[in-house]
Coordinates of C-alpha atoms in Angstrom, one line a residue:
M18 CA 0.0 0.0 0.0
L19 CA 1.3 3.4 -0.8
L20 CA 1.7 5.6 2.3
P21 CA 0.9 8.9 0.5
S22 CA -2.4 7.5 -0.6
R23 CA -3.4 6.7 3.0
K24 CA -2.4 10.1 4.2
Q25 CA -4.2 11.7 1.4
S26 CA -7.5 9.9 2.3
E27 CA -7.3 11.3 5.8
A28 CA -6.8 15.0 4.7
P29 CA -9.5 17.3 6.1
A30 CA -11.8 18.9 3.6
E31 CA -11.3 22.3 5.3
S32 CA -7.7 22.4 4.1
V33 CA -8.9 23.6 0.6
S34 CA -10.2 27.2 0.5
G35 CA -13.3 28.4 -1.4
R36 CA -11.0 30.6 -3.6
A37 CA -9.0 27.5 -4.6
W38 CA -12.2 25.8 -5.9
L39 CA -13.2 29.1 -7.7
M40 CA -9.8 29.2 -9.4
L41 CA -10.1 25.5 -10.4
A42 CA -13.6 26.2 -11.9
L43 CA -12.2 29.2 -13.9
A44 CA -9.2 27.2 -15.1
T45 CA -11.4 24.3 -16.2
V46 CA -13.7 26.5 -18.2
G47 CA -10.7 28.1 -19.9
F48 CA -9.2 24.7 -20.7
A49 CA -12.6 23.6 -22.2
V50 CA -12.9 26.8 -24.3
D51 CA -9.4 26.6 -25.7
F52 CA -9.8 22.9 -26.4
W53 CA -13.1 23.6 -28.2
A54 CA -11.2 25.9 -30.5
W55 CA -8.3 23.4 -30.8
A56 CA -10.6 20.7 -32.1
L57 CA -12.6 22.7 -34.6
L58 CA -11.1 21.0 -37.7
S59 CA -11.5 17.4 -36.6
P60 CA -15.3 17.1 -37.2
L61 CA -15.0 18.8 -40.6
G62 CA -12.3 16.5 -41.8
P63 CA -14.6 14.2 -43.9
R64 CA -16.3 17.3 -45.4
F65 CA -12.9 18.8 -46.4
K66 CA -11.9 15.4 -47.8
D67 CA -14.9 15.4 -50.1
S68 CA -14.9 19.1 -51.0
L69 CA -11.2 19.4 -51.6
G70 CA -10.5 15.9 -52.9
L71 CA -8.1 15.0 -50.2
S72 CA -6.4 11.6 -49.8
S73 CA -6.8 9.7 -46.5
F74 CA -3.2 10.8 -45.5
E75 CA -4.0 14.4 -46.3
Q76 CA -7.1 14.3 -44.3
S77 CA -5.2 12.8 -41.4
L78 CA -2.5 15.4 -41.7
L79 CA -5.1 18.2 -41.6
V80 CA -6.5 17.1 -38.3
A81 CA -3.1 16.1 -36.8
V82 CA -1.3 19.4 -37.4
P83 CA -3.1 21.4 -34.6
V84 CA -2.3 18.4 -32.3
V85 CA 1.4 18.4 -32.8
V86 CA 1.8 22.2 -32.7
G87 CA -0.3 22.4 -29.5
S88 CA 1.7 19.6 -28.0
L89 CA 5.2 21.0 -28.7
G90 CA 4.0 24.5 -27.7
R91 CA 3.2 23.1 -24.2
I92 CA 7.0 22.9 -23.5
P93 CA 7.7 26.7 -23.6
V94 CA 4.2 27.6 -22.3
G95 CA 4.6 25.3 -19.3
A96 CA 8.0 26.9 -18.5
L97 CA 6.5 30.4 -19.0
T98 CA 3.7 29.5 -16.6
D99 CA 6.2 28.6 -13.9
R100 CA 7.7 32.1 -14.4
F101 CA 4.7 34.3 -15.0
G102 CA 1.8 32.4 -13.5
G103 CA -1.6 31.3 -14.9
R104 CA -3.1 34.8 -14.3
V105 CA -1.0 36.1 -17.1
M106 CA -0.8 33.0 -19.4
F107 CA -4.4 31.9 -19.5
P108 CA -5.8 35.2 -20.9
L109 CA -2.8 35.4 -23.3
V110 CA -3.2 31.9 -24.7
S111 CA -7.0 32.3 -25.1
A112 CA -6.7 35.7 -26.8
A113 CA -3.9 34.4 -29.2
T114 CA -6.1 31.5 -30.2
I115 CA -8.8 33.9 -31.5
V116 CA -6.6 34.9 -34.5
P117 CA -6.4 31.4 -36.2
V118 CA -10.0 30.7 -35.4
L119 CA -11.2 33.8 -37.3
Y120 CA -8.8 33.1 -40.1
L121 CA -10.1 29.6 -40.6
G122 CA -13.7 30.7 -40.5
L123 CA -13.4 33.7 -42.8
A124 CA -10.7 32.9 -45.3
G125 CA -8.6 29.8 -44.6
H126 CA -10.9 26.9 -45.6
D127 CA -10.7 26.9 -49.4
S128 CA -7.5 24.9 -49.9
L129 CA -5.4 22.3 -48.1
A130 CA -2.5 24.8 -47.8
A131 CA -4.7 27.4 -46.2
L132 CA -6.2 24.9 -43.8
L133 CA -2.7 23.7 -42.8
V134 CA -1.6 27.2 -42.0
G135 CA -4.7 27.9 -40.0
G136 CA -4.4 24.5 -38.2
F137 CA -0.7 25.2 -37.4
F138 CA -1.6 28.4 -35.4
L139 CA -4.8 26.8 -34.1
G140 CA -2.4 24.6 -32.1
I141 CA -2.0 27.5 -29.7
G142 CA -5.3 26.5 -28.1
G143 CA -3.8 23.1 -27.2
T144 CA -1.1 24.7 -25.0
A145 CA -3.7 25.8 -22.4
F146 CA -3.2 22.5 -20.7
A147 CA 0.3 23.4 -19.7
V148 CA -1.0 26.6 -18.1
G149 CA -3.7 25.0 -16.1
V150 CA -1.9 22.1 -14.4
P151 CA 0.7 24.2 -12.5
F152 CA -1.9 26.9 -11.8
V153 CA -4.3 24.4 -10.2
S154 CA -1.6 22.4 -8.5
A155 CA -0.3 25.5 -6.6
W156 CA -3.8 26.1 -5.2
F157 CA -4.3 22.6 -3.7
P158 CA -2.4 20.5 -1.1
P159 CA -0.7 17.4 -2.3
E160 CA -3.4 15.1 -0.9
R161 CA -6.0 16.8 -3.1
R162 CA -4.1 17.4 -6.3
G163 CA -5.0 14.2 -8.0
L164 CA -8.7 15.1 -7.8
A165 CA -8.2 18.8 -8.6
I166 CA -6.0 18.2 -11.6
G167 CA -8.5 15.5 -12.7
I168 CA -11.3 17.9 -12.5
F169 CA -9.3 20.5 -14.5
G170 CA -8.5 17.8 -17.0
A171 CA -12.2 17.3 -17.6
G172 CA -11.9 20.5 -19.6
M173 CA -10.7 18.4 -22.5
G174 CA -14.4 17.9 -23.0
G175 CA -14.2 21.0 -25.1
T176 CA -13.5 18.7 -27.9
A177 CA -17.0 17.2 -27.4
I178 CA -18.5 20.7 -27.8
S179 CA -16.8 20.9 -31.1
A180 CA -17.9 17.4 -32.1
L181 CA -21.5 18.0 -31.2
T182 CA -21.9 21.5 -32.7
T183 CA -19.5 22.2 -35.5
V184 CA -21.0 20.2 -38.3
K185 CA -24.6 21.2 -37.3
L186 CA -23.6 24.9 -37.3
V187 CA -22.0 24.6 -40.7
D188 CA -25.0 22.9 -42.2
A189 CA -27.4 25.4 -40.7
H190 CA -25.5 28.7 -41.1
G191 CA -22.4 28.2 -43.3
M192 CA -18.7 27.5 -42.7
A193 CA -17.9 30.7 -40.8
N194 CA -20.5 30.2 -38.1
P195 CA -18.9 27.8 -35.6
F196 CA -15.6 29.7 -35.9
L197 CA -17.2 33.1 -35.2
I198 CA -19.0 31.7 -32.2
T199 CA -15.9 30.1 -30.8
A200 CA -13.9 33.3 -31.3
A201 CA -16.5 35.3 -29.4
V202 CA -16.4 32.8 -26.5
L203 CA -12.6 32.9 -26.4
A204 CA -12.8 36.7 -26.2
V205 CA -15.2 36.6 -23.3
Y206 CA -13.2 34.1 -21.4
A207 CA -9.9 36.0 -22.0
A208 CA -11.4 39.2 -20.6
A209 CA -13.0 37.3 -17.6
A210 CA -9.7 35.5 -16.9
A211 CA -7.7 38.7 -16.9
L212 CA -10.1 40.2 -14.3
L213 CA -10.8 37.2 -12.1
L214 CA -7.8 34.8 -12.1
R215 CA -5.3 35.0 -9.2
D216 CA -2.2 32.9 -8.7
A217 CA -1.9 30.9 -5.5
P218 CA -0.4 32.8 -2.5
G219 CA 3.2 31.8 -1.9
R220 CA 3.7 30.5 -5.4
T221 CA 7.3 29.6 -6.0
V222 CA 8.7 31.7 -8.9
P223 CA 11.8 30.3 -10.5
T224 CA 14.7 32.7 -11.2
E225 CA 16.9 30.6 -13.5
P226 CA 16.9 31.2 -17.3
L227 CA 14.3 29.2 -19.3
A228 CA 16.9 27.0 -21.0
R229 CA 18.5 26.0 -17.7
R230 CA 15.1 25.2 -16.2
L231 CA 14.1 23.1 -19.1
A232 CA 17.5 21.2 -18.9
A233 CA 16.9 20.6 -15.2
T234 CA 13.4 19.3 -15.9
L235 CA 14.7 16.9 -18.5
G236 CA 17.0 15.5 -15.9
L237 CA 14.1 14.4 -13.6
G238 CA 13.0 10.8 -13.8
I239 CA 9.3 11.7 -13.4
T240 CA 9.5 13.8 -16.6
W241 CA 10.3 10.7 -18.7
Q242 CA 8.2 8.3 -16.8
A243 CA 5.0 10.5 -17.0
S244 CA 5.8 11.4 -20.6
A245 CA 5.8 7.8 -21.7
L246 CA 2.6 7.0 -19.9
Y247 CA 0.8 10.2 -21.1
A248 CA 1.8 9.5 -24.6
V249 CA -0.3 6.3 -24.4
A250 CA -3.2 7.5 -22.2
F251 CA -3.8 11.0 -23.5
G252 CA -2.3 10.3 -26.8
G253 CA -4.8 7.6 -27.3
Y254 CA -7.6 9.9 -26.3
V255 CA -6.5 12.6 -28.7
A256 CA -6.0 10.1 -31.6
F257 CA -9.5 8.7 -31.2
S258 CA -11.1 12.2 -30.7
V259 CA -9.6 13.4 -34.0
Y260 CA -9.8 10.2 -36.1
L261 CA -12.9 8.4 -34.8
P262 CA -15.3 10.2 -37.1
T263 CA -13.3 9.1 -40.1
Y264 CA -12.9 5.6 -38.8
L265 CA -16.6 5.1 -38.2
K266 CA -17.5 6.7 -41.5
T267 CA -15.0 4.6 -43.5
G268 CA -15.1 1.4 -41.5
Y269 CA -18.8 1.2 -40.7
G270 CA -20.5 3.4 -43.3
L271 CA -21.9 5.9 -40.8
T272 CA -23.0 9.3 -41.8
Q273 CA -20.8 12.2 -40.9
A274 CA -23.3 13.5 -38.3
D275 CA -23.8 10.1 -36.7
A276 CA -20.0 9.5 -36.6
A277 CA -19.5 12.9 -34.9
N278 CA -22.1 12.2 -32.3
R279 CA -20.6 8.8 -31.5
M280 CA -17.2 10.4 -31.2
A281 CA -18.7 13.0 -28.8
G282 CA -20.0 10.1 -26.6
F283 CA -16.4 8.6 -26.6
V284 CA -15.0 12.0 -25.5
L285 CA -17.6 12.7 -22.8
L286 CA -17.0 9.3 -21.2
A287 CA -13.2 9.9 -21.2
V288 CA -13.8 13.4 -19.8
A289 CA -16.0 12.0 -17.0
M290 CA -13.4 9.4 -16.1
R291 CA -10.5 11.8 -15.8
P292 CA -11.5 13.3 -12.5
L293 CA -12.4 9.8 -11.3
G294 CA -8.9 8.6 -12.3
G295 CA -7.4 11.5 -10.2
W296 CA -9.7 10.8 -7.3
L297 CA -8.9 7.1 -7.3
S298 CA -5.2 7.9 -7.5
D299 CA -5.4 10.0 -4.3
R300 CA -6.8 6.9 -2.6
L301 CA -5.3 3.9 -4.3
G302 CA -2.2 5.4 -5.8
P303 CA -1.6 6.3 -9.4
V304 CA 0.3 3.1 -10.3
Q305 CA -2.7 0.9 -9.5
V306 CA -5.0 3.2 -11.6
L307 CA -2.6 3.3 -14.5
A308 CA -2.1 -0.4 -14.5
G309 CA -5.8 -1.1 -14.6
S310 CA -6.4 1.5 -17.3
L311 CA -3.7 0.1 -19.6
A312 CA -5.0 -3.4 -19.2
V313 CA -8.5 -2.3 -20.4
V314 CA -7.0 -0.4 -23.4
L315 CA -5.0 -3.6 -24.3
A316 CA -8.2 -5.7 -24.2
G317 CA -10.3 -3.1 -26.0
A318 CA -7.8 -2.5 -28.9
L319 CA -7.3 -6.2 -29.5
A320 CA -11.1 -6.9 -29.5
Q321 CA -11.7 -4.0 -32.0
S322 CA -8.9 -5.2 -34.3
F323 CA -11.3 -7.9 -35.5
T324 CA -13.7 -5.2 -36.6
P325 CA -16.7 -6.7 -34.8
S326 CA -20.2 -5.4 -35.3
L327 CA -20.7 -1.9 -33.9
A328 CA -23.6 -3.0 -31.7
P329 CA -22.8 -4.2 -29.1
V330 CA -19.2 -5.4 -29.3
G331 CA -17.6 -2.5 -31.1
T332 CA -19.4 0.0 -28.9
I333 CA -18.4 -1.7 -25.7
A334 CA -14.8 -1.9 -26.9
F335 CA -14.6 1.8 -27.7
L336 CA -16.4 3.0 -24.6
S337 CA -14.2 0.8 -22.4
M338 CA -11.1 2.3 -24.0
A339 CA -12.6 5.8 -23.6
A340 CA -13.1 5.2 -19.8
A341 CA -9.6 3.7 -19.4
L342 CA -7.8 6.5 -21.4
G343 CA -9.6 9.1 -19.4
A344 CA -8.8 7.5 -16.0
G345 CA -5.2 6.9 -17.1
S346 CA -4.8 10.5 -18.1
G347 CA -6.0 11.7 -14.7
A348 CA -3.7 9.2 -12.9
T349 CA -0.7 10.3 -14.9
F350 CA -0.9 13.9 -13.6
A351 CA -1.7 12.6 -10.1
L352 CA 1.7 11.0 -10.5
V353 CA 3.3 14.3 -11.6
A354 CA 1.7 16.1 -8.6
L355 CA 3.1 13.4 -6.3
L356 CA 6.7 13.3 -7.6
A357 CA 7.6 16.6 -9.4
P358 CA 9.2 19.5 -7.5
A359 CA 6.8 22.3 -6.8
N360 CA 8.7 24.9 -8.7
K361 CA 9.0 22.7 -11.8
V362 CA 5.4 21.4 -12.1
G363 CA 4.8 23.7 -15.1
S364 CA 8.0 22.7 -16.9
V365 CA 7.3 19.0 -16.2
T366 CA 3.7 19.4 -17.3
G367 CA 4.8 21.1 -20.5
I368 CA 7.0 18.2 -21.5
V369 CA 4.6 15.5 -20.4
G370 CA 1.7 17.3 -22.1
A371 CA 3.8 17.6 -25.3
A372 CA 4.4 13.8 -25.2
G373 CA 0.7 13.2 -24.8
G374 CA -0.2 15.4 -27.7
L375 CA 2.5 13.9 -29.9
G376 CA 1.2 10.5 -28.9
G377 CA -2.0 11.6 -30.5
F378 CA -0.3 13.0 -33.6
V379 CA 1.2 9.7 -34.9
P380 CA -1.8 7.3 -34.8
P381 CA -4.2 9.3 -37.1
L382 CA -1.4 9.5 -39.7
L383 CA -0.6 5.8 -39.3
M384 CA -4.2 4.7 -39.4
G385 CA -4.8 6.7 -42.6
S386 CA -1.7 5.3 -44.2
L387 CA -2.5 1.7 -43.2
Y388 CA -6.1 2.0 -44.4
G389 CA -4.9 3.4 -47.7
A390 CA -2.5 0.6 -48.1
Y391 CA -4.5 -2.4 -46.9
G392 CA -8.1 -1.3 -46.7
S393 CA -8.3 -2.2 -43.0
Y394 CA -7.7 -0.6 -39.6
A395 CA -6.8 -3.9 -37.9
I396 CA -3.0 -3.5 -38.0
G397 CA -3.3 -0.1 -36.4
L398 CA -5.4 -1.4 -33.5
V399 CA -3.1 -4.3 -32.9
L400 CA -0.2 -1.8 -32.7
L401 CA -2.2 0.2 -30.1
G402 CA -2.7 -3.0 -28.1
L403 CA 1.1 -3.7 -28.2
V404 CA 1.9 -0.2 -27.0
A405 CA -0.6 -0.5 -24.2
A406 CA 1.0 -3.8 -23.1
A407 CA 4.5 -2.2 -23.1
A408 CA 3.2 0.7 -21.1
L409 CA 1.6 -1.7 -18.6
T410 CA 4.9 -3.5 -18.1
F411 CA 6.7 -0.3 -17.6
T412 CA 4.2 0.9 -15.1
E413 CA 4.4 -2.3 -13.0
A414 CA 8.2 -2.2 -13.1
G415 CA 10.0 1.2 -13.2
V416 CA 7.1 3.5 -12.2
R417 CA 6.1 1.5 -9.2
R418 CA 9.7 1.5 -7.9
A419 CA 9.9 5.3 -8.4
V420 CA 6.7 5.9 -6.4
T421 CA 7.9 3.5 -3.7
R422 CA 11.1 5.5 -3.4
G423 CA 9.1 8.7 -3.3
S424 CA 6.8 7.4 -0.6
S425 CA 9.7 6.6 1.7
R426 CA 10.9 10.2 1.8
P427 CA 9.6 12.5 4.6
T428 CA 6.5 14.4 3.5
P429 CA 7.2 18.2 3.4
S430 CA 5.3 20.2 5.9

């Protein structure tokens, strides 16, 4: 049994202030809004494929570009958040995301090149994650951070807003409509965040240069351990959230609207499970939650590789993987909160978040290429199962030892 988990379960509820919960709520809303913008191109991928005559690879590239830019951008944004705080960075990221959203809605959707340019800068919205984790972590005591960061992580449900509304708004009011609405919401949030957000009292502000801080972060074991796990857990979630509409339309012949709705269900379940994964990590320990989650992903991927009927086997497989990927994502950052130094949480989060996003960049491209070559998604799903198996082995070996060593150290007062 992990000693920190037992201590955490005995922590009094009064130890968390009302202001901390308010800051968590504001950060979660901001994360959802930025992720809503970040995911705008994914539901429209099949439409652009038909209207612009894109190949399967080009369609996959279109929806993957915002993912990789948003992922790599988390590295400097996380380090900048350690330095300047979420009060500065949240409004800044949200306001900057408005520009590519307006560009895509008003001018940048008539060619693949224009979409790729807009998608590149749309990646800014994906960096909001690296702002929120250190911001929220500083407001909560260690025994509550798994739950708090899990609740914040539920903001990834912004992708579900995009999945449920984008296609319908385009059909009803034209291509520009969802982009204009999202830009307006981003502007409102950026203004509200500038007025209401406050950094935690006593927040540790690093004084070293950015390059030195990043180098020190890369020297931490938790950085690499959490990066590997998040690349599978959150990377799997991102990959499914951007490619599932295409998979369901191509593999099962669903309409674009039906495929988008089913993808939204996948996303919503993963979002709901992320706080639960953090909460369970506070009580059982993140290693146990990660191991269970990865075992479910392994089983679900192998089952789906046989392309079973969508009802009920395929649906059960996808929903099981959604629940596991959400819980595993929450557990990964409970692990970060447990083992990362307080003044490096943002930097660690940036690198781990980048790994998660990059984990979501490769599978859509791979799935598109494999389907184009073999007319089947089975090989890609088998590969997902093998990756989950490797991550499970790593969790039970190296990560468990790291947490055990961490639990044997005196708990800071």
